[in-house]
Every structure is written in C-alpha cells, then in structure tokens.
Amino acid sequence: MDVDYSAPMQGTASFVTSADGARIHCVSAGSGQPIVLAHGFAIDKNEWNVIAADLVSRGHQVIAFDQRGHGLSTVGRGGIGSLPMSQDYAAVLREHDVRDGVLVAHSMGGFLAIRFLLDNPDLVSEHLRSVLLVATFAGDVNRDNPQNRLQIPLLKSGILGRMVRSDRMGRQFANTLIGDDPQPAMADGFLAMFRSQQLRPLVPILEAMVRENRYDRLGELDLPCSIIVGSRDRTTPPFHTDELHAGIRGSSLRRVEGSGHMINWEASDVLVEEILALAG
C-alpha cells in the first residue's frame, strides 16, 4: 500500500500558551488513553502522521505538537533553548489534562523530553505513566559523529538550507536520515517538512544539543522507559542509546535492523508495538 508521508496530521487543532507566552500548535485526535508525540529538529508534528492514525484506530487519544519555532508554533519571550522548549511539554500536558499518558519523543524531541522529565518529577508523576525515547540522546551530539560534525555547521551557516532547495541535493540529504530502504516518498515527506521551517532561529537548540550533556543525571529518571533506534541510524550512533539504556534504571532497548533516523516512518509498526506495550 502506498503511504503519503507528506499528509498532514488529522484532528482538532488548537494553540496552547506556554509559560513565557509562546503559542504551541497542537493537533489532537481520537479518545482514550493519551499518547503525546514530540517531534525532532527542523521538522514538525506531521512526522507522526502514520503512527497517529494507527494509534487512534486502536482506541487512543493522540496529541501531537509543533516544537516552538517549528511549524505553526511561535518562539515566546524565552527564545529557543532547552529550558523554554522543555517547559512547553508541561504546557501541553496541563492544557490537555493528560493522565496516565505515554510520551513519545524523537531525536531533538527526546533530548528535550529528558530535560523535562529530570526537571519536573512531580509533574511527570501527575501526567505520565511511561516514555518512549526514539532515536535520541541526552546531549553531546557531536561526539564521535562525522555526520553531525559536517551537517550542523552547514545548518548554522544557512548553506544546508539553501542546498536542499535543489531536489537532487535535497534527496541526498534526506537519504542520510533513512536506512537501507530509502523510499523516494519518504525522502519527499521529510523534505516537505524540512523546507517549510525557518532554520536560522533554530540555531540555539542545535548549539544546546552539542554543548549540553545530561547522561550523568539519567539515574534520576523514575518511570518506565523504552528506547528504540535503527541499526543504520547515523544521526544517533549506537553509543547514545547504549548510554541511555545503561543510565535509565529498568529501561529496555530495541534496535530495528536496517532502519535509519526516520524510524517513525521506516518502522512505524514497531513503534506502535512499543507504545502499546508502554500504555499497558
């Protein structure tokens, strides 16, 4: 069956006001136990379009939001950084009155989720039962990572944003994020999101992902946690997920053979399986 990876999330749209006035754009669909979906860098909530429809069909409420400065969300007085962006998670959970929820966080979304979880243990226990960390890290993203050391300076300089306007170069870039089966429709879906973002204002969170490191605090996390990553993920090399797994007590780690960084599409069925297990 052909999948339209460029399809927008379906559901009821709303804006949530964060602590510093940022307006966070959300889409909610379905009813039942809530699943909250946090996307990665320089894309938006539509990365969850495939698994959201599946989860709704299985009796869950799905809440996806644009990270601040991404999609339709504004920046707010606090600007772009790990602290204000992690506070947006609190605003989304409160506004949607999430109870017994599962937080699913991909790439940058996982980096921010880890800060949110560490900084807000009381709020976490009130709203969440578990977390799924998808192809993510607790900081220090340049360590032993040639791809990030090349791509992050290109992003910061604006060169990469200009390069991906070319279909050929854009497809080449997108394919670095996909594993052994780089389907053209998948690359096109990624590029549709990536090209629609304003990259320059997002540079501070790139710098934070390089500079900040919370691996030594992972032992403070106290909720069920599963970690999933593709075996062909060059953005999140294996040591990141190994260290997450070692640091988070009782966590599970699952590697999906052949998948890359866009595991949300490449192995959507496996993600849904992990989410349903965490939902209990």
CSV table of N, CA, C and O in Angstrom, one decimal, residues 164-245:
chain,number,residue,atom,x,y,z
A,164,VAL,N,19.2,22.2,0.1
A,164,VAL,CA,18.1,21.3,0.0
A,164,VAL,C,17.0,21.9,-0.9
A,164,VAL,O,16.0,21.2,-1.1
A,165,ARG,N,17.1,23.1,-1.3
A,165,ARG,CA,16.1,23.6,-2.3
A,165,ARG,C,16.3,22.9,-3.6
A,165,ARG,O,15.3,22.8,-4.4
A,166,SER,N,17.4,22.4,-3.9
A,166,SER,CA,17.6,21.5,-5.1
A,166,SER,C,17.1,20.2,-4.8
A,166,SER,O,17.4,19.5,-3.8
A,167,ASP,N,16.2,19.6,-5.7
A,167,ASP,CA,15.6,18.3,-5.5
A,167,ASP,C,16.7,17.2,-5.4
A,167,ASP,O,16.6,16.3,-4.5
A,168,ARG,N,17.7,17.3,-6.2
A,168,ARG,CA,18.8,16.3,-6.2
A,168,ARG,C,19.5,16.3,-4.8
A,168,ARG,O,19.7,15.3,-4.2
A,169,MET,N,20.0,17.5,-4.4
A,169,MET,CA,20.7,17.6,-3.2
A,169,MET,C,19.8,17.4,-2.0
A,169,MET,O,20.3,16.8,-1.0
A,170,GLY,N,18.6,17.8,-2.1
A,170,GLY,CA,17.7,17.6,-1.0
A,170,GLY,C,17.4,16.1,-0.8
A,170,GLY,O,17.4,15.6,0.4
A,171,ARG,N,17.2,15.4,-1.9
A,171,ARG,CA,17.0,13.9,-1.8
A,171,ARG,C,18.3,13.3,-1.2
A,171,ARG,O,18.2,12.3,-0.3
A,172,GLN,N,19.5,13.7,-1.5
A,172,GLN,CA,20.7,13.1,-1.0
A,172,GLN,C,20.8,13.4,0.5
A,172,GLN,O,21.1,12.4,1.3
A,173,PHE,N,20.4,14.6,1.0
A,173,PHE,CA,20.4,14.9,2.4
A,173,PHE,C,19.4,14.0,3.1
A,173,PHE,O,19.7,13.4,4.2
A,174,ALA,N,18.2,14.0,2.6
A,174,ALA,CA,17.1,13.2,3.2
A,174,ALA,C,17.5,11.7,3.4
A,174,ALA,O,17.3,11.1,4.4
A,175,ASN,N,18.2,11.2,2.4
A,175,ASN,CA,18.6,9.8,2.4
A,175,ASN,C,19.6,9.5,3.5
A,175,ASN,O,19.8,8.3,3.9
A,176,THR,N,20.4,10.5,3.9
A,176,THR,CA,21.3,10.3,5.0
A,176,THR,C,20.6,10.0,6.3
A,176,THR,O,21.2,9.4,7.3
A,177,LEU,N,19.3,10.3,6.4
A,177,LEU,CA,18.5,10.1,7.6
A,177,LEU,C,17.7,8.8,7.5
A,177,LEU,O,17.0,8.5,8.5
A,178,ILE,N,17.7,8.1,6.4
A,178,ILE,CA,16.9,6.9,6.1
A,178,ILE,C,17.9,5.7,6.0
A,178,ILE,O,19.0,5.9,5.6
A,179,GLY,N,17.5,4.5,6.4
A,179,GLY,CA,18.3,3.4,6.5
A,179,GLY,C,18.5,2.7,5.1
A,179,GLY,O,18.7,3.3,4.1
A,180,ASP,N,18.3,1.4,5.1
A,180,ASP,CA,18.6,0.5,4.0
A,180,ASP,C,17.6,0.6,2.9
A,180,ASP,O,17.8,0.1,1.8
A,181,ASP,N,16.4,1.2,3.1
A,181,ASP,CA,15.3,1.3,2.1
A,181,ASP,C,14.9,2.7,1.9
A,181,ASP,O,13.8,3.1,2.4
A,182,PRO,N,15.7,3.6,1.3
A,182,PRO,CA,15.4,5.0,1.2
A,182,PRO,C,14.3,5.2,0.1
A,182,PRO,O,14.6,5.6,-1.0
A,183,GLN,N,13.1,5.1,0.5
A,183,GLN,CA,12.0,5.3,-0.5
A,183,GLN,C,11.9,6.7,-0.9
A,183,GLN,O,11.9,7.6,0.0
A,184,PRO,N,11.7,7.0,-2.2
A,184,PRO,CA,11.5,8.4,-2.6
A,184,PRO,C,10.4,9.1,-1.9
A,184,PRO,O,10.5,10.3,-1.5
A,185,ALA,N,9.3,8.5,-1.6
A,185,ALA,CA,8.1,9.1,-1.0
A,185,ALA,C,8.5,9.5,0.4
A,185,ALA,O,8.0,10.6,1.0
A,186,MET,N,9.3,8.8,1.1
A,186,MET,CA,9.8,9.1,2.5
A,186,MET,C,10.7,10.3,2.4
A,186,MET,O,10.5,11.2,3.3
A,187,ALA,N,11.6,10.3,1.5
A,187,ALA,CA,12.5,11.5,1.4
A,187,ALA,C,11.7,12.7,1.1
A,187,ALA,O,11.9,13.8,1.6
A,188,ASP,N,10.7,12.6,0.2
A,188,ASP,CA,9.9,13.8,-0.2
A,188,ASP,C,9.1,14.3,1.0
A,188,ASP,O,8.9,15.5,1.2
A,189,GLY,N,8.6,13.3,1.8
A,189,GLY,CA,7.8,13.7,3.0
A,189,GLY,C,8.7,14.5,4.0
A,189,GLY,O,8.2,15.5,4.6
A,190,PHE,N,9.9,14.0,4.2
A,190,PHE,CA,10.8,14.7,5.1
A,190,PHE,C,11.1,16.1,4.6
A,190,PHE,O,11.1,17.1,5.3
A,191,LEU,N,11.4,16.2,3.3
A,191,LEU,CA,11.8,17.5,2.7
A,191,LEU,C,10.7,18.5,2.7
A,191,LEU,O,10.9,19.7,2.9
A,192,ALA,N,9.4,18.0,2.6
A,192,ALA,CA,8.3,18.9,2.7
A,192,ALA,C,8.3,19.6,4.0
A,192,ALA,O,8.0,20.8,4.1
A,193,MET,N,8.6,18.9,5.1
A,193,MET,CA,8.6,19.5,6.4
A,193,MET,C,9.8,20.3,6.6
A,193,MET,O,9.7,21.5,7.1
A,194,PHE,N,11.0,19.8,6.2
A,194,PHE,CA,12.3,20.5,6.5
A,194,PHE,C,12.3,21.8,5.8
A,194,PHE,O,12.7,22.8,6.3
A,195,ARG,N,11.9,21.8,4.5
A,195,ARG,CA,11.9,23.1,3.7
A,195,ARG,C,11.0,24.1,4.2
A,195,ARG,O,11.1,25.3,4.0
A,196,SER,N,9.9,23.8,5.0
A,196,SER,CA,9.0,24.7,5.5
A,196,SER,C,9.4,25.4,6.8
A,196,SER,O,8.7,26.3,7.2
A,197,GLN,N,10.5,25.0,7.4
A,197,GLN,CA,11.0,25.6,8.6
A,197,GLN,C,11.9,26.8,8.4
A,197,GLN,O,12.6,26.8,7.4
A,198,GLN,N,11.9,27.7,9.4
A,198,GLN,CA,12.8,28.8,9.4
A,198,GLN,C,14.0,28.3,10.2
A,198,GLN,O,14.0,28.2,11.4
A,199,LEU,N,15.1,28.0,9.5
A,199,LEU,CA,16.2,27.3,10.2
A,199,LEU,C,17.1,28.2,11.1
A,199,LEU,O,17.5,27.8,12.1
A,200,ARG,N,17.3,29.4,10.6
A,200,ARG,CA,18.2,30.3,11.3
A,200,ARG,C,17.8,30.5,12.8
A,200,ARG,O,18.7,30.5,13.7
A,201,PRO,N,16.6,30.8,13.1
A,201,PRO,CA,16.2,31.0,14.5
A,201,PRO,C,16.4,29.7,15.4
A,201,PRO,O,16.4,29.8,16.6
A,202,LEU,N,16.5,28.6,14.7
A,202,LEU,CA,16.7,27.3,15.5
A,202,LEU,C,18.1,27.0,15.9
A,202,LEU,O,18.3,26.0,16.6
A,203,VAL,N,19.1,27.8,15.4
A,203,VAL,CA,20.5,27.5,15.7
A,203,VAL,C,20.7,27.3,17.2
A,203,VAL,O,21.5,26.4,17.6
A,204,PRO,N,20.1,28.1,18.2
A,204,PRO,CA,20.5,27.9,19.6
A,204,PRO,C,20.2,26.5,20.1
A,204,PRO,O,20.9,26.0,21.0
A,205,ILE,N,19.1,25.8,19.6
A,205,ILE,CA,18.9,24.5,20.1
A,205,ILE,C,19.9,23.5,19.5
A,205,ILE,O,20.3,22.5,20.2
A,206,LEU,N,20.4,23.7,18.3
A,206,LEU,CA,21.5,22.9,17.8
A,206,LEU,C,22.7,23.1,18.7
A,206,LEU,O,23.4,22.1,19.0
A,207,GLU,N,23.0,24.3,19.1
A,207,GLU,CA,24.2,24.5,19.9
A,207,GLU,C,24.0,23.9,21.3
A,207,GLU,O,24.9,23.3,21.9
A,208,ALA,N,22.8,23.9,21.8
A,208,ALA,CA,22.5,23.2,23.1
A,208,ALA,C,22.7,21.7,23.0
A,208,ALA,O,23.2,21.1,23.9
A,209,MET,N,22.3,21.1,21.9
A,209,MET,CA,22.4,19.7,21.7
A,209,MET,C,23.9,19.3,21.6
A,209,MET,O,24.2,18.2,22.0
A,210,VAL,N,24.7,20.2,21.2
A,210,VAL,CA,26.2,19.9,21.1
A,210,VAL,C,26.8,20.2,22.5
A,210,VAL,O,27.6,19.4,23.0
A,211,ARG,N,26.4,21.2,23.2
A,211,ARG,CA,27.1,21.7,24.4
A,211,ARG,C,26.6,21.0,25.7
A,211,ARG,O,27.3,20.7,26.6
A,212,GLU,N,25.3,20.7,25.7
A,212,GLU,CA,24.7,20.2,27.0
A,212,GLU,C,24.8,18.7,27.0
A,212,GLU,O,24.8,18.0,26.0
A,213,ASN,N,24.9,18.2,28.2
A,213,ASN,CA,25.1,16.7,28.4
A,213,ASN,C,24.4,16.3,29.8
A,213,ASN,O,24.8,16.8,30.8
A,214,ARG,N,23.4,15.4,29.7
A,214,ARG,CA,22.7,15.0,30.9
A,214,ARG,C,22.8,13.5,31.1
A,214,ARG,O,22.0,12.9,31.9
A,215,TYR,N,23.8,12.9,30.5
A,215,TYR,CA,24.0,11.4,30.8
A,215,TYR,C,24.2,11.1,32.2
A,215,TYR,O,23.8,10.1,32.7
A,216,ASP,N,24.9,12.0,32.9
A,216,ASP,CA,25.2,11.7,34.3
A,216,ASP,C,24.0,11.9,35.3
A,216,ASP,O,24.1,11.5,36.5
A,217,ARG,N,22.9,12.3,34.7
A,217,ARG,CA,21.7,12.5,35.5
A,217,ARG,C,20.6,11.5,35.2
A,217,ARG,O,19.5,11.5,35.8
A,218,LEU,N,20.9,10.6,34.3
A,218,LEU,CA,19.8,9.7,33.9
A,218,LEU,C,19.3,8.8,35.0
A,218,LEU,O,18.1,8.3,35.0
A,219,GLY,N,20.1,8.5,36.0
A,219,GLY,CA,19.7,7.7,37.1
A,219,GLY,C,18.6,8.3,37.9
A,219,GLY,O,17.9,7.6,38.7
A,220,GLU,N,18.3,9.6,37.7
A,220,GLU,CA,17.2,10.3,38.4
A,220,GLU,C,15.9,10.0,37.9
A,220,GLU,O,14.8,10.2,38.5
A,221,LEU,N,15.8,9.5,36.6
A,221,LEU,CA,14.5,9.2,36.0
A,221,LEU,C,13.9,8.0,36.7
A,221,LEU,O,14.5,7.0,36.9
A,222,ASP,N,12.6,8.2,36.9
A,222,ASP,CA,11.9,7.2,37.7
A,222,ASP,C,10.5,6.9,37.1
A,222,ASP,O,9.5,7.1,37.7
A,223,LEU,N,10.5,6.4,35.8
A,223,LEU,CA,9.2,6.0,35.2
A,223,LEU,C,9.6,4.9,34.2
A,223,LEU,O,10.7,4.9,33.7
A,224,PRO,N,8.7,4.0,33.8
A,224,PRO,CA,9.0,3.0,32.8
A,224,PRO,C,9.5,3.7,31.5
A,224,PRO,O,8.8,4.7,31.0
A,225,CYS,N,10.5,3.2,30.9
A,225,CYS,CA,11.1,3.8,29.7
A,225,CYS,C,11.6,2.7,28.8
A,225,CYS,O,12.3,1.8,29.1
A,226,SER,N,11.2,2.9,27.5
A,226,SER,CA,11.7,2.1,26.4
A,226,SER,C,12.5,3.0,25.5
A,226,SER,O,12.1,4.2,25.3
A,227,ILE,N,13.5,2.4,24.9
A,227,ILE,CA,14.4,3.1,23.9
A,227,ILE,C,14.4,2.4,22.6
A,227,ILE,O,14.5,1.1,22.6
A,228,ILE,N,14.2,3.0,21.5
A,228,ILE,CA,14.2,2.4,20.2
A,228,ILE,C,15.1,3.2,19.2
A,228,ILE,O,15.1,4.4,19.3
A,229,VAL,N,15.9,2.5,18.4
A,229,VAL,CA,16.7,3.1,17.5
A,229,VAL,C,17.0,2.2,16.3
A,229,VAL,O,16.9,0.9,16.4
A,230,GLY,N,17.2,2.7,15.1
A,230,GLY,CA,17.5,1.9,13.9
A,230,GLY,C,19.0,1.5,13.9
A,230,GLY,O,19.9,2.3,14.3
A,231,SER,N,19.3,0.4,13.4
A,231,SER,CA,20.7,-0.1,13.4
A,231,SER,C,21.5,0.7,12.4
A,231,SER,O,22.7,0.7,12.4
A,232,ARG,N,20.8,1.4,11.4
A,232,ARG,CA,21.5,2.2,10.4
A,232,ARG,C,21.4,3.7,10.7
A,232,ARG,O,21.6,4.5,9.8
A,233,ASP,N,21.2,4.1,11.9
A,233,ASP,CA,21.0,5.5,12.3
A,233,ASP,C,22.4,6.1,12.4
A,233,ASP,O,23.1,5.8,13.4
A,234,ARG,N,22.7,7.1,11.5
A,234,ARG,CA,24.0,7.7,11.6
A,234,ARG,C,23.9,9.0,12.4
A,234,ARG,O,24.9,9.6,12.8
A,235,THR,N,22.7,9.5,12.6
A,235,THR,CA,22.5,10.7,13.4
A,235,THR,C,22.6,10.4,14.9
A,235,THR,O,23.1,11.2,15.7
A,236,THR,N,22.1,9.2,15.3
A,236,THR,CA,22.2,8.7,16.7
A,236,THR,C,23.0,7.4,16.7
A,236,THR,O,22.4,6.4,16.7
A,237,PRO,N,24.3,7.5,16.7
A,237,PRO,CA,25.1,6.3,16.8
A,237,PRO,C,24.8,5.4,18.0
A,237,PRO,O,24.3,5.9,19.0
A,238,PRO,N,25.1,4.1,17.9
A,238,PRO,CA,24.7,3.2,19.0
A,238,PRO,C,25.1,3.6,20.4
A,238,PRO,O,24.4,3.3,21.3
A,239,PHE,N,26.2,4.3,20.6
A,239,PHE,CA,26.7,4.6,22.0
A,239,PHE,C,25.7,5.5,22.7
A,239,PHE,O,25.5,5.4,23.9
A,240,HIS,N,25.0,6.3,21.9
A,240,HIS,CA,24.0,7.2,22.6
A,240,HIS,C,22.9,6.3,23.3
A,240,HIS,O,22.6,6.5,24.4
A,241,THR,N,22.3,5.4,22.5
A,241,THR,CA,21.2,4.7,23.1
A,241,THR,C,21.7,3.6,24.1
A,241,THR,O,21.0,3.3,25.0
A,242,ASP,N,23.0,3.1,23.9
A,242,ASP,CA,23.6,2.3,24.9
A,242,ASP,C,23.7,3.0,26.2
A,242,ASP,O,23.4,2.4,27.3
A,243,GLU,N,24.1,4.3,26.2
A,243,GLU,CA,24.3,5.0,27.4
A,243,GLU,C,23.0,5.4,28.0
A,243,GLU,O,22.8,5.5,29.3
A,244,LEU,N,22.0,5.7,27.2
A,244,LEU,CA,20.6,6.0,27.7
A,244,LEU,C,20.1,4.7,28.5
A,244,LEU,O,19.6,4.8,29.6
A,245,HIS,N,20.3,3.6,27.8
A,245,HIS,CA,19.8,2.3,28.4
A,245,HIS,C,20.6,2.0,29.7
A,245,HIS,O,19.9,1.6,30.7
